[in-house]
PDB file of C-alpha atoms in Angstrom:
ATOM      1  CA  UNK A 351       0.039  -0.001   0.200  1.00 78.00           C
ATOM      2  CA  UNK A 352       3.056   2.408   0.278  1.00 85.00           C
ATOM      3  CA  UNK A 353       3.696   1.908  -3.463  1.00 88.00           C
ATOM      4  CA  UNK A 354       1.993   3.814  -6.173  1.00 87.00           C
ATOM      5  CA  UNK A 355       3.128   3.485  -9.842  1.00 87.00           C
ATOM      6  CA  UNK A 356       2.301   6.347 -12.133  1.00 86.00           C
ATOM      7  CA  UNK A 357       1.755   6.299 -16.072  1.00 83.00           C
ATOM      8  CA  UNK A 358       1.306   9.468 -18.477  1.00 80.00           C
ATOM      9  CA  UNK A 359      -1.449   7.274 -20.338  1.00 74.00           C
ATOM     10  CA  UNK A 360      -3.754   4.279 -20.066  1.00 68.00           C
ATOM     11  CA  UNK A 361      -2.337   2.255 -22.852  1.00 69.00           C
ATOM     12  CA  UNK A 362      -1.679  -1.552 -23.446  1.00 70.00           C
ATOM     13  CA  UNK A 363       1.545  -1.029 -21.258  1.00 78.00           C
ATOM     14  CA  UNK A 364      -0.807  -0.676 -18.217  1.00 78.00           C
ATOM     15  CA  UNK A 365      -2.265  -4.386 -18.860  1.00 76.00           C
ATOM     16  CA  UNK A 366       1.192  -5.550 -19.389  1.00 82.00           C
ATOM     17  CA  UNK A 367       2.423  -4.146 -15.937  1.00 84.00           C
ATOM     18  CA  UNK A 368      -0.698  -5.235 -14.065  1.00 81.00           C
ATOM     19  CA  UNK A 369       0.023  -8.745 -15.472  1.00 80.00           C
ATOM     20  CA  UNK A 370       3.603  -8.665 -14.435  1.00 86.00           C
ATOM     21  CA  UNK A 371       2.618  -7.684 -10.861  1.00 85.00           C
ATOM     22  CA  UNK A 372       0.075 -10.391 -10.637  1.00 81.00           C
ATOM     23  CA  UNK A 373       2.341 -13.107 -11.992  1.00 82.00           C
ATOM     24  CA  UNK A 374       5.023 -12.269  -9.358  1.00 86.00           C
ATOM     25  CA  UNK A 375       2.063 -12.382  -6.578  1.00 84.00           C
ATOM     26  CA  UNK A 376       2.537  -8.610  -5.829  1.00 86.00           C
ATOM     27  CA  UNK A 377      -0.911  -7.647  -4.521  1.00 82.00           C
ATOM     28  CA  UNK A 378      -2.131  -4.842  -7.055  1.00 79.00           C
ATOM     29  CA  UNK A 379      -5.333  -2.852  -7.025  1.00 71.00           C
ATOM     30  CA  UNK A 380      -5.497  -2.686 -10.878  1.00 64.00           C
ATOM     31  CA  UNK A 381      -5.884   0.220 -12.859  1.00 66.00           C
ATOM     32  CA  UNK A 382      -7.765   3.384 -11.633  1.00 62.00           C
ATOM     33  CA  UNK A 383     -10.087   3.599 -14.628  1.00 67.00           C
ATOM     34  CA  UNK A 384     -11.400   0.949 -17.045  1.00 69.00           C
ATOM     35  CA  UNK A 385     -13.426   1.118 -20.211  1.00 75.00           C
ATOM     36  CA  UNK A 386     -15.299  -2.031 -19.827  1.00 80.00           C
ATOM     37  CA  UNK A 387     -16.476  -2.616 -23.460  1.00 82.00           C
ATOM     38  CA  UNK A 388     -12.787  -2.495 -24.722  1.00 80.00           C
ATOM     39  CA  UNK A 389     -11.604  -5.110 -22.365  1.00 83.00           C
ATOM     40  CA  UNK A 390     -11.337  -8.484 -24.246  1.00 87.00           C
ATOM     41  CA  UNK A 391     -12.927 -10.544 -21.355  1.00 91.00           C
ATOM     42  CA  UNK A 392     -16.125  -8.292 -21.300  1.00 92.00           C
ATOM     43  CA  UNK A 393     -16.298  -8.610 -25.204  1.00 93.00           C
ATOM     44  CA  UNK A 394     -16.361 -12.435 -24.677  1.00 94.00           C
ATOM     45  CA  UNK A 395     -18.873 -12.169 -22.115  1.00 95.00           C
ATOM     46  CA  UNK A 396     -20.921  -9.629 -24.335  1.00 95.00           C
ATOM     47  CA  UNK A 397     -20.744 -12.225 -27.198  1.00 95.00           C
ATOM     48  CA  UNK A 398     -22.076 -14.902 -25.272  1.00 96.00           C
ATOM     49  CA  UNK A 399     -24.984 -12.677 -24.231  1.00 95.00           C
ATOM     50  CA  UNK A 400     -25.808 -11.627 -27.691  1.00 95.00           C
ATOM     51  CA  UNK A 401     -25.860 -15.392 -28.588  1.00 96.00           C
ATOM     52  CA  UNK A 402     -28.363 -16.143 -25.993  1.00 95.00           C
ATOM     53  CA  UNK A 403     -30.587 -13.449 -27.438  1.00 94.00           C
ATOM     54  CA  UNK A 404     -30.211 -14.249 -31.316  1.00 94.00           C
ATOM     55  CA  UNK A 405     -28.671 -17.908 -31.624  1.00 94.00           C
ATOM     56  CA  UNK A 406     -28.952 -17.575 -35.509  1.00 92.00           C
ATOM     57  CA  UNK A 407     -26.179 -14.705 -35.668  1.00 94.00           C
ATOM     58  CA  UNK A 408     -23.516 -16.670 -37.373  1.00 93.00           C
ATOM     59  CA  UNK A 409     -20.796 -14.204 -36.960  1.00 93.00           C
ATOM     60  CA  UNK A 410     -21.230 -13.514 -33.374  1.00 95.00           C
ATOM     61  CA  UNK A 411     -21.666 -17.528 -32.465  1.00 95.00           C
ATOM     62  CA  UNK A 412     -18.408 -17.837 -34.504  1.00 94.00           C
ATOM     63  CA  UNK A 413     -16.834 -15.455 -31.989  1.00 94.00           C
ATOM     64  CA  UNK A 414     -18.279 -17.280 -29.073  1.00 95.00           C
ATOM     65  CA  UNK A 415     -17.155 -20.679 -30.232  1.00 95.00           C
ATOM     66  CA  UNK A 416     -13.396 -19.388 -30.848  1.00 94.00           C
ATOM     67  CA  UNK A 417     -13.507 -17.572 -27.471  1.00 93.00           C
ATOM     68  CA  UNK A 418     -11.689 -18.869 -24.672  1.00 93.00           C
ATOM     69  CA  UNK A 419     -14.809 -20.405 -22.885  1.00 94.00           C
ATOM     70  CA  UNK A 420     -15.216 -22.969 -25.586  1.00 94.00           C
ATOM     71  CA  UNK A 421     -11.896 -22.847 -27.127  1.00 91.00           C
ATOM     72  CA  UNK A 422     -12.667 -23.997 -30.831  1.00 92.00           C
ATOM     73  CA  UNK A 423      -9.857 -23.568 -33.340  1.00 91.00           C
ATOM     74  CA  UNK A 424     -10.085 -22.719 -37.042  1.00 91.00           C
ATOM     75  CA  UNK A 425     -10.409 -26.257 -38.021  1.00 91.00           C
ATOM     76  CA  UNK A 426     -13.352 -26.850 -35.765  1.00 90.00           C
ATOM     77  CA  UNK A 427     -15.034 -23.672 -37.110  1.00 91.00           C
ATOM     78  CA  UNK A 428     -14.378 -24.829 -40.785  1.00 91.00           C
ATOM     79  CA  UNK A 429     -15.872 -28.120 -40.045  1.00 88.00           C
ATOM     80  CA  UNK A 430     -19.178 -26.564 -38.993  1.00 89.00           C
ATOM     81  CA  UNK A 431     -19.268 -23.532 -41.408  1.00 88.00           C
ATOM     82  CA  UNK A 432     -18.225 -25.369 -44.434  1.00 89.00           C
ATOM     83  CA  UNK A 433     -21.054 -26.274 -47.001  1.00 86.00           C
ATOM     84  CA  UNK A 434     -23.825 -25.485 -44.607  1.00 85.00           C
ATOM     85  CA  UNK A 435     -26.044 -23.918 -47.191  1.00 85.00           C
ATOM     86  CA  UNK A 436     -28.920 -22.262 -45.699  1.00 87.00           C
ATOM     87  CA  UNK A 437     -28.465 -23.822 -42.396  1.00 88.00           C
ATOM     88  CA  UNK A 438     -27.353 -21.434 -39.482  1.00 92.00           C
ATOM     89  CA  UNK A 439     -24.109 -22.394 -37.661  1.00 93.00           C
ATOM     90  CA  UNK A 440     -26.109 -23.129 -34.357  1.00 94.00           C
ATOM     91  CA  UNK A 441     -28.277 -25.618 -36.480  1.00 92.00           C
ATOM     92  CA  UNK A 442     -24.850 -27.410 -37.674  1.00 92.00           C
ATOM     93  CA  UNK A 443     -23.851 -27.491 -34.326  1.00 93.00           C
ATOM     94  CA  UNK A 444     -26.790 -29.073 -32.908  1.00 91.00           C
ATOM     95  CA  UNK A 445     -26.336 -31.796 -35.754  1.00 90.00           C
ATOM     96  CA  UNK A 446     -22.542 -32.237 -34.971  1.00 90.00           C
ATOM     97  CA  UNK A 447     -23.204 -32.865 -31.443  1.00 89.00           C
ATOM     98  CA  UNK A 448     -24.563 -36.247 -32.031  1.00 89.00           C
ATOM     99  CA  UNK A 449     -21.314 -37.433 -33.520  1.00 87.00           C
ATOM    100  CA  UNK A 450     -18.394 -35.395 -31.839  1.00 88.00           C
ATOM    101  CA  UNK A 451     -17.616 -35.143 -28.227  1.00 90.00           C
ATOM    102  CA  UNK A 452     -16.109 -31.528 -28.371  1.00 89.00           C
ATOM    103  CA  UNK A 453     -19.068 -30.418 -30.468  1.00 91.00           C
ATOM    104  CA  UNK A 454     -21.588 -32.003 -28.034  1.00 92.00           C
ATOM    105  CA  UNK A 455     -19.756 -30.418 -24.929  1.00 93.00           C
ATOM    106  CA  UNK A 456     -20.040 -27.004 -26.591  1.00 93.00           C
ATOM    107  CA  UNK A 457     -23.696 -27.560 -27.516  1.00 93.00           C
ATOM    108  CA  UNK A 458     -24.669 -28.804 -24.032  1.00 93.00           C
ATOM    109  CA  UNK A 459     -22.828 -25.623 -22.444  1.00 94.00           C
ATOM    110  CA  UNK A 460     -24.516 -23.015 -24.646  1.00 94.00           C
ATOM    111  CA  UNK A 461     -28.024 -24.641 -24.646  1.00 93.00           C
ATOM    112  CA  UNK A 462     -28.220 -24.766 -20.873  1.00 91.00           C
ATOM    113  CA  UNK A 463     -27.994 -21.033 -20.774  1.00 93.00           C
ATOM    114  CA  UNK A 464     -30.184 -20.570 -23.851  1.00 91.00           C
ATOM    115  CA  UNK A 465     -32.975 -22.200 -22.118  1.00 86.00           C
ATOM    116  CA  UNK A 466     -32.809 -19.743 -19.153  1.00 89.00           C
ATOM    117  CA  UNK A 467     -31.825 -16.494 -20.725  1.00 89.00           C
ATOM    118  CA  UNK A 468     -35.412 -15.235 -21.011  1.00 87.00           C
ATOM    119  CA  UNK A 469     -36.169 -15.361 -17.237  1.00 90.00           C
ATOM    120  CA  UNK A 470     -32.748 -15.455 -15.258  1.00 92.00           C
ATOM    121  CA  UNK A 471     -31.497 -12.020 -14.072  1.00 94.00           C
ATOM    122  CA  UNK A 472     -28.285 -10.745 -15.843  1.00 94.00           C
ATOM    123  CA  UNK A 473     -25.916 -11.052 -12.810  1.00 95.00           C
ATOM    124  CA  UNK A 474     -27.379 -14.545 -12.017  1.00 95.00           C
ATOM    125  CA  UNK A 475     -26.869 -15.660 -15.348  1.00 95.00           C
ATOM    126  CA  UNK A 476     -23.332 -14.175 -16.042  1.00 96.00           C
ATOM    127  CA  UNK A 477     -22.200 -15.436 -12.695  1.00 95.00           C
ATOM    128  CA  UNK A 478     -23.111 -18.959 -13.604  1.00 95.00           C
ATOM    129  CA  UNK A 479     -21.704 -18.805 -16.986  1.00 95.00           C
ATOM    130  CA  UNK A 480     -18.347 -17.722 -15.331  1.00 95.00           C
ATOM    131  CA  UNK A 481     -18.794 -20.385 -12.420  1.00 94.00           C
ATOM    132  CA  UNK A 482     -19.820 -23.532 -14.600  1.00 92.00           C
ATOM    133  CA  UNK A 483     -17.342 -25.772 -16.266  1.00 91.00           C
ATOM    134  CA  UNK A 484     -16.985 -24.789 -19.836  1.00 90.00           C
ATOM    135  CA  UNK A 485     -13.948 -26.820 -20.988  1.00 88.00           C
ATOM    136  CA  UNK A 486     -12.597 -30.053 -19.084  1.00 89.00           C
ATOM    137  CA  UNK A 487     -11.188 -28.929 -15.836  1.00 90.00           C
ATOM    138  CA  UNK A 488     -12.083 -24.998 -16.065  1.00 92.00           C
ATOM    139  CA  UNK A 489     -14.837 -22.998 -15.109  1.00 93.00           C
ATOM    140  CA  UNK A 490     -15.692 -20.028 -17.660  1.00 93.00           C
ATOM    141  CA  UNK A 491     -13.644 -17.575 -15.677  1.00 93.00           C
ATOM    142  CA  UNK A 492     -10.496 -20.139 -15.323  1.00 93.00           C
ATOM    143  CA  UNK A 493     -10.838 -20.441 -19.151  1.00 94.00           C
ATOM    144  CA  UNK A 494     -10.756 -16.858 -19.791  1.00 92.00           C
ATOM    145  CA  UNK A 495      -7.775 -16.222 -17.472  1.00 89.00           C
ATOM    146  CA  UNK A 496      -5.950 -18.909 -19.019  1.00 89.00           C
ATOM    147  CA  UNK A 497      -6.207 -17.397 -22.289  1.00 88.00           C
ATOM    148  CA  UNK A 498      -6.381 -13.576 -21.556  1.00 84.00           C
ATOM    149  CA  UNK A 499      -4.124 -13.428 -18.492  1.00 79.00           C
ATOM    150  CA  UNK A 500      -4.634 -12.795 -14.810  1.00 77.00           C
ATOM    151  CA  UNK A 501      -5.173  -9.175 -15.765  1.00 74.00           C
ATOM    152  CA  UNK A 502      -8.498 -10.100 -17.125  1.00 83.00           C
ATOM    153  CA  UNK A 503      -9.752 -10.593 -13.376  1.00 84.00           C
ATOM    154  CA  UNK A 504     -10.591  -6.889 -12.719  1.00 81.00           C
ATOM    155  CA  UNK A 505     -12.701  -6.213 -16.077  1.00 86.00           C
ATOM    156  CA  UNK A 506     -14.824  -9.502 -15.189  1.00 91.00           C
ATOM    157  CA  UNK A 507     -15.382  -8.548 -11.421  1.00 89.00           C
ATOM    158  CA  UNK A 508     -16.333  -5.040 -12.747  1.00 86.00           C
ATOM    159  CA  UNK A 509     -18.671  -6.231 -15.353  1.00 92.00           C
ATOM    160  CA  UNK A 510     -20.500  -8.637 -12.755  1.00 93.00           C
ATOM    161  CA  UNK A 511     -20.753  -5.339 -10.305  1.00 90.00           C
ATOM    162  CA  UNK A 512     -22.409  -3.597 -13.257  1.00 89.00           C
ATOM    163  CA  UNK A 513     -24.853  -6.632 -13.747  1.00 92.00           C
ATOM    164  CA  UNK A 514     -25.629  -6.568 -10.231  1.00 93.00           C
ATOM    165  CA  UNK A 515     -26.151  -2.989  -9.995  1.00 90.00           C
ATOM    166  CA  UNK A 516     -28.342  -3.091 -13.048  1.00 90.00           C
ATOM    167  CA  UNK A 517     -30.553  -5.938 -11.496  1.00 91.00           C
ATOM    168  CA  UNK A 518     -31.309  -3.687  -8.548  1.00 90.00           C
ATOM    169  CA  UNK A 519     -32.103  -0.458 -10.409  1.00 88.00           C
ATOM    170  CA  UNK A 520     -33.819  -1.744 -13.547  1.00 86.00           C
ATOM    171  CA  UNK A 521     -36.216  -4.418 -14.915  1.00 87.00           C
ATOM    172  CA  UNK A 522     -33.577  -7.391 -14.851  1.00 89.00           C
ATOM    173  CA  UNK A 523     -33.614  -8.441 -18.616  1.00 92.00           C
ATOM    174  CA  UNK A 524     -30.570  -9.632 -20.562  1.00 93.00           C
ATOM    175  CA  UNK A 525     -31.654  -7.576 -23.691  1.00 92.00           C
ATOM    176  CA  UNK A 526     -31.989  -4.427 -21.609  1.00 92.00           C
ATOM    177  CA  UNK A 527     -28.634  -4.996 -19.842  1.00 92.00           C
ATOM    178  CA  UNK A 528     -26.695  -5.473 -23.201  1.00 92.00           C
ATOM    179  CA  UNK A 529     -28.355  -2.390 -24.568  1.00 90.00           C
ATOM    180  CA  UNK A 530     -27.536  -0.393 -21.607  1.00 89.00           C
ATOM    181  CA  UNK A 531     -23.851  -1.321 -21.278  1.00 87.00           C
ATOM    182  CA  UNK A 532     -23.170  -1.088 -25.050  1.00 81.00           C
ATOM    183  CA  UNK A 533     -25.147   2.255 -25.581  1.00 77.00           C
ATOM    184  CA  UNK A 534     -22.194   4.025 -24.140  1.00 64.00           C
ATOM    185  CA  UNK A 535     -18.390   3.514 -23.498  1.00 63.00           C
ATOM    186  CA  UNK A 536     -18.859   2.382 -19.747  1.00 67.00           C
ATOM    187  CA  UNK A 537     -16.058   3.557 -17.995  1.00 66.00           C
ATOM    188  CA  UNK A 538     -15.630   2.338 -14.518  1.00 65.00           C
ATOM    189  CA  UNK A 539     -13.750   4.880 -12.064  1.00 64.00           C
ATOM    190  CA  UNK A 540     -12.259   2.893  -9.059  1.00 60.00           C
ATOM    191  CA  UNK A 541     -11.259   4.457  -5.824  1.00 60.00           C
ATOM    192  CA  UNK A 542      -7.735   3.626  -5.072  1.00 57.00           C
ATOM    193  CA  UNK A 543      -7.218   6.419  -2.537  1.00 58.00           C
ATOM    194  CA  UNK A 544      -7.843   3.956   0.490  1.00 55.00           C
ATOM    195  CA  UNK A 545      -5.055   3.619   2.952  1.00 50.00           C
ATOM    196  CA  UNK A 546      -6.577   0.533   4.445  1.00 62.00           C
ATOM    197  CA  UNK A 547      -5.859  -1.276   0.892  1.00 67.00           C
ATOM    198  CA  UNK A 548      -2.544  -3.132   1.358  1.00 79.00           C
ATOM    199  CA  UNK A 549      -2.029  -3.163  -2.701  1.00 82.00           C
ATOM    200  CA  UNK A 550       0.112  -1.464  -5.279  1.00 85.00           C
ATOM    201  CA  UNK A 551      -1.812   1.532  -6.954  1.00 83.00           C
ATOM    202  CA  UNK A 552      -1.467   1.949 -10.653  1.00 83.00           C
ATOM    203  CA  UNK A 553      -2.748   5.158 -11.740  1.00 81.00           C
ATOM    204  CA  UNK A 554      -2.128   7.963 -14.363  1.00 78.00           C
ATOM    205  CA  UNK A 555      -0.449  11.230 -13.288  1.00 78.00           C
ATOM    206  CA  UNK A 556      -3.572  13.192 -13.774  1.00 73.00           C
ATOM    207  CA  UNK A 557      -5.571  10.622 -11.894  1.00 72.00           C
ATOM    208  CA  UNK A 558      -3.223  10.669  -9.000  1.00 74.00           C
ATOM    209  CA  UNK A 559      -3.675  14.386  -8.399  1.00 75.00           C
ATOM    210  CA  UNK A 560      -3.649  15.224  -4.669  1.00 76.00           C
ATOM    211  CA  UNK A 561      -2.506  11.680  -3.525  1.00 80.00           C
ATOM    212  CA  UNK A 562       0.675  10.877  -1.714  1.00 82.00           C
ATOM    213  CA  UNK A 563       2.748   7.733  -1.248  1.00 86.00           C
ATOM    214  CA  UNK A 564       6.032   6.904   0.307  1.00 90.00           C
ATOM    215  CA  UNK A 565       7.316   5.385  -2.772  1.00 91.00           C
ATOM    216  CA  UNK A 566       6.170   6.688  -6.151  1.00 90.00           C
ATOM    217  CA  UNK A 567       7.363   4.860  -9.346  1.00 88.00           C
ATOM    218  CA  UNK A 568       7.389   6.777 -12.689  1.00 87.00           C
ATOM    219  CA  UNK A 569       7.112   3.758 -15.123  1.00 82.00           C
ATOM    220  CA  UNK A 570       6.527   5.313 -18.376  1.00 75.00           C
ATOM    221  CA  UNK A 571       8.894   8.065 -19.114  1.00 74.00           C
ATOM    222  CA  UNK A 572      10.987   6.734 -22.049  1.00 72.00           C
ATOM    223  CA  UNK A 573       8.816   7.597 -24.971  1.00 68.00           C
ATOM    224  CA  UNK A 574       9.846  10.828 -27.073  1.00 66.00           C
ATOM    225  CA  UNK A 575       7.620  13.566 -26.582  1.00 63.00           C
ATOM    226  CA  UNK A 576       5.218  14.533 -29.392  1.00 64.00           C
ATOM    227  CA  UNK A 577       3.874  17.686 -31.069  1.00 60.00           C
ATOM    228  CA  UNK A 578       4.835  19.749 -34.287  1.00 58.00           C
ATOM    229  CA  UNK A 579       7.931  21.056 -32.587  1.00 55.00           C
ATOM    230  CA  UNK A 580       9.436  17.685 -31.913  1.00 53.00           C
ATOM    231  CA  UNK A 581      12.529  16.558 -33.492  1.00 53.00           C
ATOM    232  CA  UNK A 582      14.102  13.161 -33.447  1.00 53.00           C
ATOM    233  CA  UNK A 583      16.945  12.716 -31.147  1.00 47.00           C
TER     234      UNK A 583
END
């Protein structure tokens, strides 16, 4: 909690920094701001939600099948998509489930949530998606972290928090929640100015205005300044 790492901008370097800290078991509070819809883990969860609303959207289903929670590769997807004519990708998956164990597992996992999407509140639905085993030996959340890295934990947790907040303030429906979260860039501002959190804080210089720490690390200071008057060194 005595350490604060300051960056000039929230760029991809931030995700790599948080990943490096977590991989070395350094307690880290994550970044101070997250645009949830730009996080890969959240994009995967939204894709699953959109499938549950419209199973015949082939492009979205393809993204779900290749996502970390199911893990199909290009060959698996080609087997389903090639030569299907007027059939949807979902109907091909239903047929293939009778002959292939991996296809059957994917079909069972998706159809279980498909049958409940209309009456299950978004928080409860996505919580089960993350808890339930999606690939052998891994829950949905474990599969996502294995593919995307430990830095995916924070966006997933914030996504669930938003789903819970939506359930308590609006009529809980999957369609309404996905429309709400996608209508604008949902930016989550996290309060890292808490002395009782024994975690490294990662913030931008602008976001850290007025804050203090015994140890401050300036981690993003090697890029050349921009602007029309800048000259190569």
